[in-house]
């Protein structure tokens, strides 16, 4: 599929890529495509934000360009950088050939050959027939300066390199921005985007996600895993389990040849769900048993 | 029915409910509704939500407004009051009658102001620098407020990951190349270094009953700190934890303080420090503990909660921050010993245990924050207990009170 014709079409296309999107997410994604605006996804870690971009790229049959954000991310890592070692080498070569002539050298040294293209520039530059999907991942890790730059980029989709000139996108890329909300991203940026908060899925949706992603998991186990993780998220923990942890856990249980949950197995594999010593201690023993009982009762009841 | 008209009306309703709705987004929404199934309530809600909301905390409010608006077959006629929403979050609920803090703030409004605000007035002020805050008169409180709001905080600095040109440091290759091309040699090396920024601060302030004598000065202190150059996150607690950061982000001190008083509902209540810290750790720490902050806890350590929880949660706070400082107004008393269960549980975890009962102790805190030493073992408190009760002349030569062992 290239351009989905409707929300349902998109939802089905994503499902065929093993991504079970809730209705809200499907509508937001569809609108972002139609309005040609960035899709801003917020949610707890591990609810499948990054995955949306990957699935979107394969649905649209185009390239995925990913920019992972971190503090201090600057133009030389996000947009472009000159290849200094090669440029210096070139100067030395010209010198030794006694051919160094400042004006000509400047023209020669600042050309495409010496340019290292980083994700944002690659997303803007048109070399393919279809615009790529640009994933700006975990923007909350970058600092405010970068946000300001991004704001400018996302409004005109053009990049100016002083030595080369301005490069403008013929077709704007499909932009997906994700944030774990470790800080508030500036309103001005969010306002330009289609916003979607991704919550933890319901038990039923999570069961379907497990079934779609981990085909080796029996139906019964998938049901129990989804119900148990749901209970776990209700406990007061520093860092609870995301969907990606659920999937890892389901895979681990299959690897251990389990087709049913029991308290001993849960305790042995708890480290896949919880990544925090205090949290693990808090649920070990009785709480695990209680959560398991509730989870099993849910399966029996419904 | 005229869809455009209804959407505009709905936008008005959302604005009345306190959401920040732009005309441009409403037009987007109108356009977008042509592409989705308007027969499906879920889809229409998702469409409008995607385009009109850009904050998680607004989602609940939006959904409630949506239900209200689209439940009726006919939208409310124009001119009808648009506030049947039950609440208007931008206008915070009135405080219950008889909350003592509220009336105190009213006093501040009425009192004289701004005459003594200049930073230069710091030393000339008519406030004793060694008098305990708890014994301040109304007048002295007013002067202290002016001083604290403009307290010259200079905070320790942290190195960011961002580069800037510098006179020494790593070679900066880009300008070097440009120069090399122009002049043909690489003798003159431009340099760059990591930029520095003030260290962020997270403050957790106790406003329970036992801190009552100090809580007014505490909010002045907090407001002054929030006006400094760095990023400051502020939480107040008695039995519950309330984040008040955004109420402090205003240039008008009195308005900020009045809002604080309304927002913190358990003001003057009992203390559960451990539970408050747990709420901080589970709900907020991941969002506000960034870039190696200094965490300041202001409390007298009178705690009705479980000291085991306090110890556990405080340990976690310490592991997440650059430095954990406990400010205790009682520590100024000559015969004070931190014997309360809460204080006993806390001492094993804090980096600094400092007094905060008079202006001298705050000056010393400011010096301490400016030259923050590397983290040592948790403190022995006794070494500094009496430091702030004897006013040193402000020679600048003396360091902050600090334990060495």
PDB file of N, CA, C and O in Angstrom, chain A residues 3-4 7 10 24-41 52 56 60 157 172-177 192-196, chain B residues 25 28 31-32 35-36 46-47 50-51:
ATOM      1  N   UNK A   3      -0.504   5.123  -0.331  1.00  0.00           N
ATOM      2  CA  UNK A   3      -1.203   6.084   0.518  1.00  0.00           C
ATOM      3  C   UNK A   3      -2.525   5.469   0.970  1.00  0.00           C
ATOM      4  O   UNK A   3      -3.373   5.171   0.150  1.00  0.00           O
ATOM      5  N   UNK A   4      -2.713   5.296   2.264  1.00  0.00           N
ATOM      6  CA  UNK A   4      -3.971   4.716   2.717  1.00  0.00           C
ATOM      7  C   UNK A   4      -5.136   5.643   2.385  1.00  0.00           C
ATOM      8  O   UNK A   4      -5.016   6.856   2.494  1.00  0.00           O
ATOM      9  N   UNK A   7      -9.035   5.800   7.325  1.00  0.00           N
ATOM     10  CA  UNK A   7      -8.504   5.405   8.620  1.00  0.00           C
ATOM     11  C   UNK A   7      -8.496   3.881   8.734  1.00  0.00           C
ATOM     12  O   UNK A   7      -7.523   3.273   9.171  1.00  0.00           O
ATOM     13  N   UNK A  10      -5.683   2.363   6.796  1.00  0.00           N
ATOM     14  CA  UNK A  10      -4.397   2.502   7.476  1.00  0.00           C
ATOM     15  C   UNK A  10      -4.286   1.514   8.626  1.00  0.00           C
ATOM     16  O   UNK A  10      -3.253   0.857   8.829  1.00  0.00           O
ATOM     17  N   UNK A  24      -7.643   5.702  18.227  1.00  0.00           N
ATOM     18  CA  UNK A  24      -7.146   7.073  18.357  1.00  0.00           C
ATOM     19  C   UNK A  24      -5.839   7.264  17.614  1.00  0.00           C
ATOM     20  O   UNK A  24      -5.660   8.234  16.873  1.00  0.00           O
ATOM     21  N   UNK A  25      -4.928   6.330  17.788  1.00  0.00           N
ATOM     22  CA  UNK A  25      -3.631   6.420  17.117  1.00  0.00           C
ATOM     23  C   UNK A  25      -3.799   6.344  15.607  1.00  0.00           C
ATOM     24  O   UNK A  25      -3.166   7.099  14.859  1.00  0.00           O
ATOM     25  N   UNK A  26      -4.695   5.451  15.150  1.00  0.00           N
ATOM     26  CA  UNK A  26      -4.892   5.304  13.708  1.00  0.00           C
ATOM     27  C   UNK A  26      -5.421   6.602  13.110  1.00  0.00           C
ATOM     28  O   UNK A  26      -4.949   7.058  12.060  1.00  0.00           O
ATOM     29  N   UNK A  27      -6.387   7.219  13.799  1.00  0.00           N
ATOM     30  CA  UNK A  27      -6.949   8.478  13.287  1.00  0.00           C
ATOM     31  C   UNK A  27      -5.868   9.553  13.243  1.00  0.00           C
ATOM     32  O   UNK A  27      -5.699  10.256  12.235  1.00  0.00           O
ATOM     33  N   UNK A  28      -5.094   9.676  14.338  1.00  0.00           N
ATOM     34  CA  UNK A  28      -4.050  10.701  14.383  1.00  0.00           C
ATOM     35  C   UNK A  28      -3.039  10.497  13.261  1.00  0.00           C
ATOM     36  O   UNK A  28      -2.633  11.451  12.595  1.00  0.00           O
ATOM     37  N   UNK A  29      -2.624   9.251  13.061  1.00  0.00           N
ATOM     38  CA  UNK A  29      -1.618   8.967  12.042  1.00  0.00           C
ATOM     39  C   UNK A  29      -2.152   9.296  10.654  1.00  0.00           C
ATOM     40  O   UNK A  29      -1.470   9.910   9.834  1.00  0.00           O
ATOM     41  N   UNK A  30      -3.397   8.907  10.433  1.00  0.00           N
ATOM     42  CA  UNK A  30      -4.005   9.173   9.139  1.00  0.00           C
ATOM     43  C   UNK A  30      -4.078  10.678   8.879  1.00  0.00           C
ATOM     44  O   UNK A  30      -3.752  11.162   7.797  1.00  0.00           O
ATOM     45  N   UNK A  31      -4.484  11.425   9.898  1.00  0.00           N
ATOM     46  CA  UNK A  31      -4.600  12.877   9.733  1.00  0.00           C
ATOM     47  C   UNK A  31      -3.241  13.511   9.489  1.00  0.00           C
ATOM     48  O   UNK A  31      -3.107  14.439   8.692  1.00  0.00           O
ATOM     49  N   UNK A  32      -2.219  12.999  10.186  1.00  0.00           N
ATOM     50  CA  UNK A  32      -0.874  13.544   9.985  1.00  0.00           C
ATOM     51  C   UNK A  32      -0.452  13.369   8.531  1.00  0.00           C
ATOM     52  O   UNK A  32       0.129  14.271   7.925  1.00  0.00           O
ATOM     53  N   UNK A  33      -0.790  12.216   7.965  1.00  0.00           N
ATOM     54  CA  UNK A  33      -0.438  11.971   6.566  1.00  0.00           C
ATOM     55  C   UNK A  33      -1.216  12.901   5.639  1.00  0.00           C
ATOM     56  O   UNK A  33      -0.666  13.498   4.724  1.00  0.00           O
ATOM     57  N   UNK A  34      -2.513  13.038   5.920  1.00  0.00           N
ATOM     58  CA  UNK A  34      -3.331  13.857   5.035  1.00  0.00           C
ATOM     59  C   UNK A  34      -2.986  15.340   5.148  1.00  0.00           C
ATOM     60  O   UNK A  34      -2.931  16.054   4.161  1.00  0.00           O
ATOM     61  N   UNK A  35      -2.790  15.806   6.364  1.00  0.00           N
ATOM     62  CA  UNK A  35      -2.512  17.231   6.572  1.00  0.00           C
ATOM     63  C   UNK A  35      -1.049  17.569   6.315  1.00  0.00           C
ATOM     64  O   UNK A  35      -0.667  18.729   6.372  1.00  0.00           O
ATOM     65  N   UNK A  36      -0.220  16.535   6.089  1.00  0.00           N
ATOM     66  CA  UNK A  36       1.220  16.704   5.935  1.00  0.00           C
ATOM     67  C   UNK A  36       1.817  17.488   7.098  1.00  0.00           C
ATOM     68  O   UNK A  36       2.586  18.438   6.928  1.00  0.00           O
ATOM     69  N   UNK A  37       1.442  17.053   8.278  1.00  0.00           N
ATOM     70  CA  UNK A  37       2.000  17.650   9.478  1.00  0.00           C
ATOM     71  C   UNK A  37       2.744  16.569  10.247  1.00  0.00           C
ATOM     72  O   UNK A  37       2.438  15.389  10.121  1.00  0.00           O
ATOM     73  N   UNK A  38       3.706  16.978  11.075  1.00  0.00           N
ATOM     74  CA  UNK A  38       4.396  15.975  11.889  1.00  0.00           C
ATOM     75  C   UNK A  38       3.433  15.301  12.855  1.00  0.00           C
ATOM     76  O   UNK A  38       2.478  15.921  13.324  1.00  0.00           O
ATOM     77  N   UNK A  39       3.692  14.025  13.128  1.00  0.00           N
ATOM     78  CA  UNK A  39       2.907  13.291  14.115  1.00  0.00           C
ATOM     79  C   UNK A  39       3.697  13.292  15.408  1.00  0.00           C
ATOM     80  O   UNK A  39       4.840  12.848  15.448  1.00  0.00           O
ATOM     81  N   UNK A  40       3.114  13.844  16.475  1.00  0.00           N
ATOM     82  CA  UNK A  40       3.824  13.940  17.757  1.00  0.00           C
ATOM     83  C   UNK A  40       3.267  12.878  18.696  1.00  0.00           C
ATOM     84  O   UNK A  40       2.113  12.953  19.113  1.00  0.00           O
ATOM     85  N   UNK A  41       4.078  11.892  19.021  1.00  0.00           N
ATOM     86  CA  UNK A  41       3.616  10.783  19.854  1.00  0.00           C
ATOM     87  C   UNK A  41       4.234  10.890  21.238  1.00  0.00           C
ATOM     88  O   UNK A  41       5.456  10.917  21.377  1.00  0.00           O
ATOM     89  N   UNK A  52       5.762   2.875  15.551  1.00  0.00           N
ATOM     90  CA  UNK A  52       4.815   3.494  14.620  1.00  0.00           C
ATOM     91  C   UNK A  52       5.547   3.974  13.374  1.00  0.00           C
ATOM     92  O   UNK A  52       5.111   3.735  12.245  1.00  0.00           O
ATOM     93  N   UNK A  56       5.069   2.599   9.675  1.00  0.00           N
ATOM     94  CA  UNK A  56       4.602   3.571   8.688  1.00  0.00           C
ATOM     95  C   UNK A  56       5.509   3.545   7.463  1.00  0.00           C
ATOM     96  O   UNK A  56       5.035   3.587   6.322  1.00  0.00           O
ATOM     97  N   UNK A  60       4.185   2.636   3.814  1.00  0.00           N
ATOM     98  CA  UNK A  60       4.268   3.586   2.703  1.00  0.00           C
ATOM     99  C   UNK A  60       5.338   3.176   1.707  1.00  0.00           C
ATOM    100  O   UNK A  60       5.593   3.893   0.734  1.00  0.00           O
ATOM    101  N   UNK A 157      10.876  23.205   5.756  1.00  0.00           N
ATOM    102  CA  UNK A 157      11.556  22.060   5.163  1.00  0.00           C
ATOM    103  C   UNK A 157      12.678  22.494   4.226  1.00  0.00           C
ATOM    104  O   UNK A 157      12.761  22.068   3.086  1.00  0.00           O
ATOM    105  N   UNK A 172       7.711  17.314   1.348  1.00  0.00           N
ATOM    106  CA  UNK A 172       8.143  17.183   2.740  1.00  0.00           C
ATOM    107  C   UNK A 172       8.101  15.731   3.203  1.00  0.00           C
ATOM    108  O   UNK A 172       7.206  14.983   2.811  1.00  0.00           O
ATOM    109  N   UNK A 173       9.071  15.334   4.033  1.00  0.00           N
ATOM    110  CA  UNK A 173       9.045  13.966   4.550  1.00  0.00           C
ATOM    111  C   UNK A 173       7.893  13.769   5.532  1.00  0.00           C
ATOM    112  O   UNK A 173       7.335  14.731   6.044  1.00  0.00           O
ATOM    113  N   UNK A 174       7.532  12.516   5.756  1.00  0.00           N
ATOM    114  CA  UNK A 174       6.545  12.194   6.791  1.00  0.00           C
ATOM    115  C   UNK A 174       7.294  12.208   8.117  1.00  0.00           C
ATOM    116  O   UNK A 174       8.197  11.409   8.323  1.00  0.00           O
ATOM    117  N   UNK A 175       6.949  13.136   9.000  1.00  0.00           N
ATOM    118  CA  UNK A 175       7.729  13.297  10.224  1.00  0.00           C
ATOM    119  C   UNK A 175       6.993  12.675  11.408  1.00  0.00           C
ATOM    120  O   UNK A 175       5.810  12.931  11.615  1.00  0.00           O
ATOM    121  N   UNK A 176       7.697  11.843  12.152  1.00  0.00           N
ATOM    122  CA  UNK A 176       7.159  11.292  13.398  1.00  0.00           C
ATOM    123  C   UNK A 176       8.091  11.711  14.519  1.00  0.00           C
ATOM    124  O   UNK A 176       9.295  11.451  14.463  1.00  0.00           O
ATOM    125  N   UNK A 177       7.553  12.398  15.515  1.00  0.00           N
ATOM    126  CA  UNK A 177       8.359  12.826  16.656  1.00  0.00           C
ATOM    127  C   UNK A 177       7.870  12.061  17.878  1.00  0.00           C
ATOM    128  O   UNK A 177       6.661  11.969  18.111  1.00  0.00           O
ATOM    129  N   UNK A 192       2.376  22.643  16.056  1.00  0.00           N
ATOM    130  CA  UNK A 192       2.486  22.399  14.618  1.00  0.00           C
ATOM    131  C   UNK A 192       2.219  20.952  14.258  1.00  0.00           C
ATOM    132  O   UNK A 192       2.234  20.592  13.095  1.00  0.00           O
ATOM    133  N   UNK A 193       2.037  20.127  15.278  1.00  0.00           N
ATOM    134  CA  UNK A 193       1.948  18.693  15.033  1.00  0.00           C
ATOM    135  C   UNK A 193       0.537  18.178  15.278  1.00  0.00           C
ATOM    136  O   UNK A 193      -0.292  18.841  15.886  1.00  0.00           O
ATOM    137  N   UNK A 194       0.310  16.963  14.798  1.00  0.00           N
ATOM    138  CA  UNK A 194      -0.879  16.225  15.206  1.00  0.00           C
ATOM    139  C   UNK A 194      -0.460  15.453  16.445  1.00  0.00           C
ATOM    140  O   UNK A 194       0.496  14.682  16.406  1.00  0.00           O
ATOM    141  N   UNK A 195      -1.156  15.701  17.543  1.00  0.00           N
ATOM    142  CA  UNK A 195      -0.709  15.163  18.823  1.00  0.00           C
ATOM    143  C   UNK A 195      -1.448  13.873  19.166  1.00  0.00           C
ATOM    144  O   UNK A 195      -2.656  13.779  18.957  1.00  0.00           O
ATOM    145  N   UNK A 196      -0.714  12.909  19.683  1.00  0.00           N
ATOM    146  CA  UNK A 196      -1.380  11.693  20.140  1.00  0.00           C
ATOM    147  C   UNK A 196      -0.689  11.152  21.381  1.00  0.00           C
ATOM    148  O   UNK A 196       0.527  10.949  21.388  1.00  0.00           O
TER     149      UNK A 196
ATOM    150  N   UNK B  25      -5.864  25.747  14.132  1.00  0.00           N
ATOM    151  CA  UNK B  25      -6.124  24.341  14.401  1.00  0.00           C
ATOM    152  C   UNK B  25      -7.595  23.985  14.175  1.00  0.00           C
ATOM    153  O   UNK B  25      -7.929  22.904  13.744  1.00  0.00           O
ATOM    154  N   UNK B  28      -7.942  23.420  10.574  1.00  0.00           N
ATOM    155  CA  UNK B  28      -7.411  22.088  10.279  1.00  0.00           C
ATOM    156  C   UNK B  28      -8.454  21.023  10.609  1.00  0.00           C
ATOM    157  O   UNK B  28      -8.664  20.081   9.852  1.00  0.00           O
ATOM    158  N   UNK B  31     -11.160  20.770   8.098  1.00  0.00           N
ATOM    159  CA  UNK B  31     -10.664  20.107   6.896  1.00  0.00           C
ATOM    160  C   UNK B  31     -10.574  18.600   7.155  1.00  0.00           C
ATOM    161  O   UNK B  31     -11.006  17.795   6.347  1.00  0.00           O
ATOM    162  N   UNK B  32     -10.064  18.255   8.309  1.00  0.00           N
ATOM    163  CA  UNK B  32      -9.815  16.850   8.618  1.00  0.00           C
ATOM    164  C   UNK B  32     -11.120  16.058   8.710  1.00  0.00           C
ATOM    165  O   UNK B  32     -11.166  14.885   8.363  1.00  0.00           O
ATOM    166  N   UNK B  35     -12.306  13.890   5.969  1.00  0.00           N
ATOM    167  CA  UNK B  35     -11.583  12.677   5.608  1.00  0.00           C
ATOM    168  C   UNK B  35     -11.894  11.501   6.514  1.00  0.00           C
ATOM    169  O   UNK B  35     -11.434  10.399   6.279  1.00  0.00           O
ATOM    170  N   UNK B  36     -12.573  11.751   7.599  1.00  0.00           N
ATOM    171  CA  UNK B  36     -12.874  10.638   8.485  1.00  0.00           C
ATOM    172  C   UNK B  36     -14.379  10.402   8.478  1.00  0.00           C
ATOM    173  O   UNK B  36     -15.154  11.204   7.938  1.00  0.00           O
ATOM    174  N   UNK B  46     -11.475  11.455  18.119  1.00  0.00           N
ATOM    175  CA  UNK B  46     -10.036  11.271  17.918  1.00  0.00           C
ATOM    176  C   UNK B  46      -9.479  12.351  17.003  1.00  0.00           C
ATOM    177  O   UNK B  46      -8.382  12.865  17.224  1.00  0.00           O
ATOM    178  N   UNK B  47     -10.255  12.709  15.987  1.00  0.00           N
ATOM    179  CA  UNK B  47      -9.803  13.747  15.053  1.00  0.00           C
ATOM    180  C   UNK B  47      -9.627  15.075  15.769  1.00  0.00           C
ATOM    181  O   UNK B  47      -8.580  15.714  15.690  1.00  0.00           O
ATOM    182  N   UNK B  50      -6.739  14.971  18.291  1.00  0.00           N
ATOM    183  CA  UNK B  50      -5.399  15.021  17.687  1.00  0.00           C
ATOM    184  C   UNK B  50      -4.990  16.441  17.336  1.00  0.00           C
ATOM    185  O   UNK B  50      -3.825  16.790  17.404  1.00  0.00           O
ATOM    186  N   UNK B  51      -5.962  17.231  16.906  1.00  0.00           N
ATOM    187  CA  UNK B  51      -5.614  18.537  16.361  1.00  0.00           C
ATOM    188  C   UNK B  51      -5.771  19.665  17.373  1.00  0.00           C
ATOM    189  O   UNK B  51      -5.097  20.680  17.270  1.00  0.00           O
TER     190      UNK B  51
END
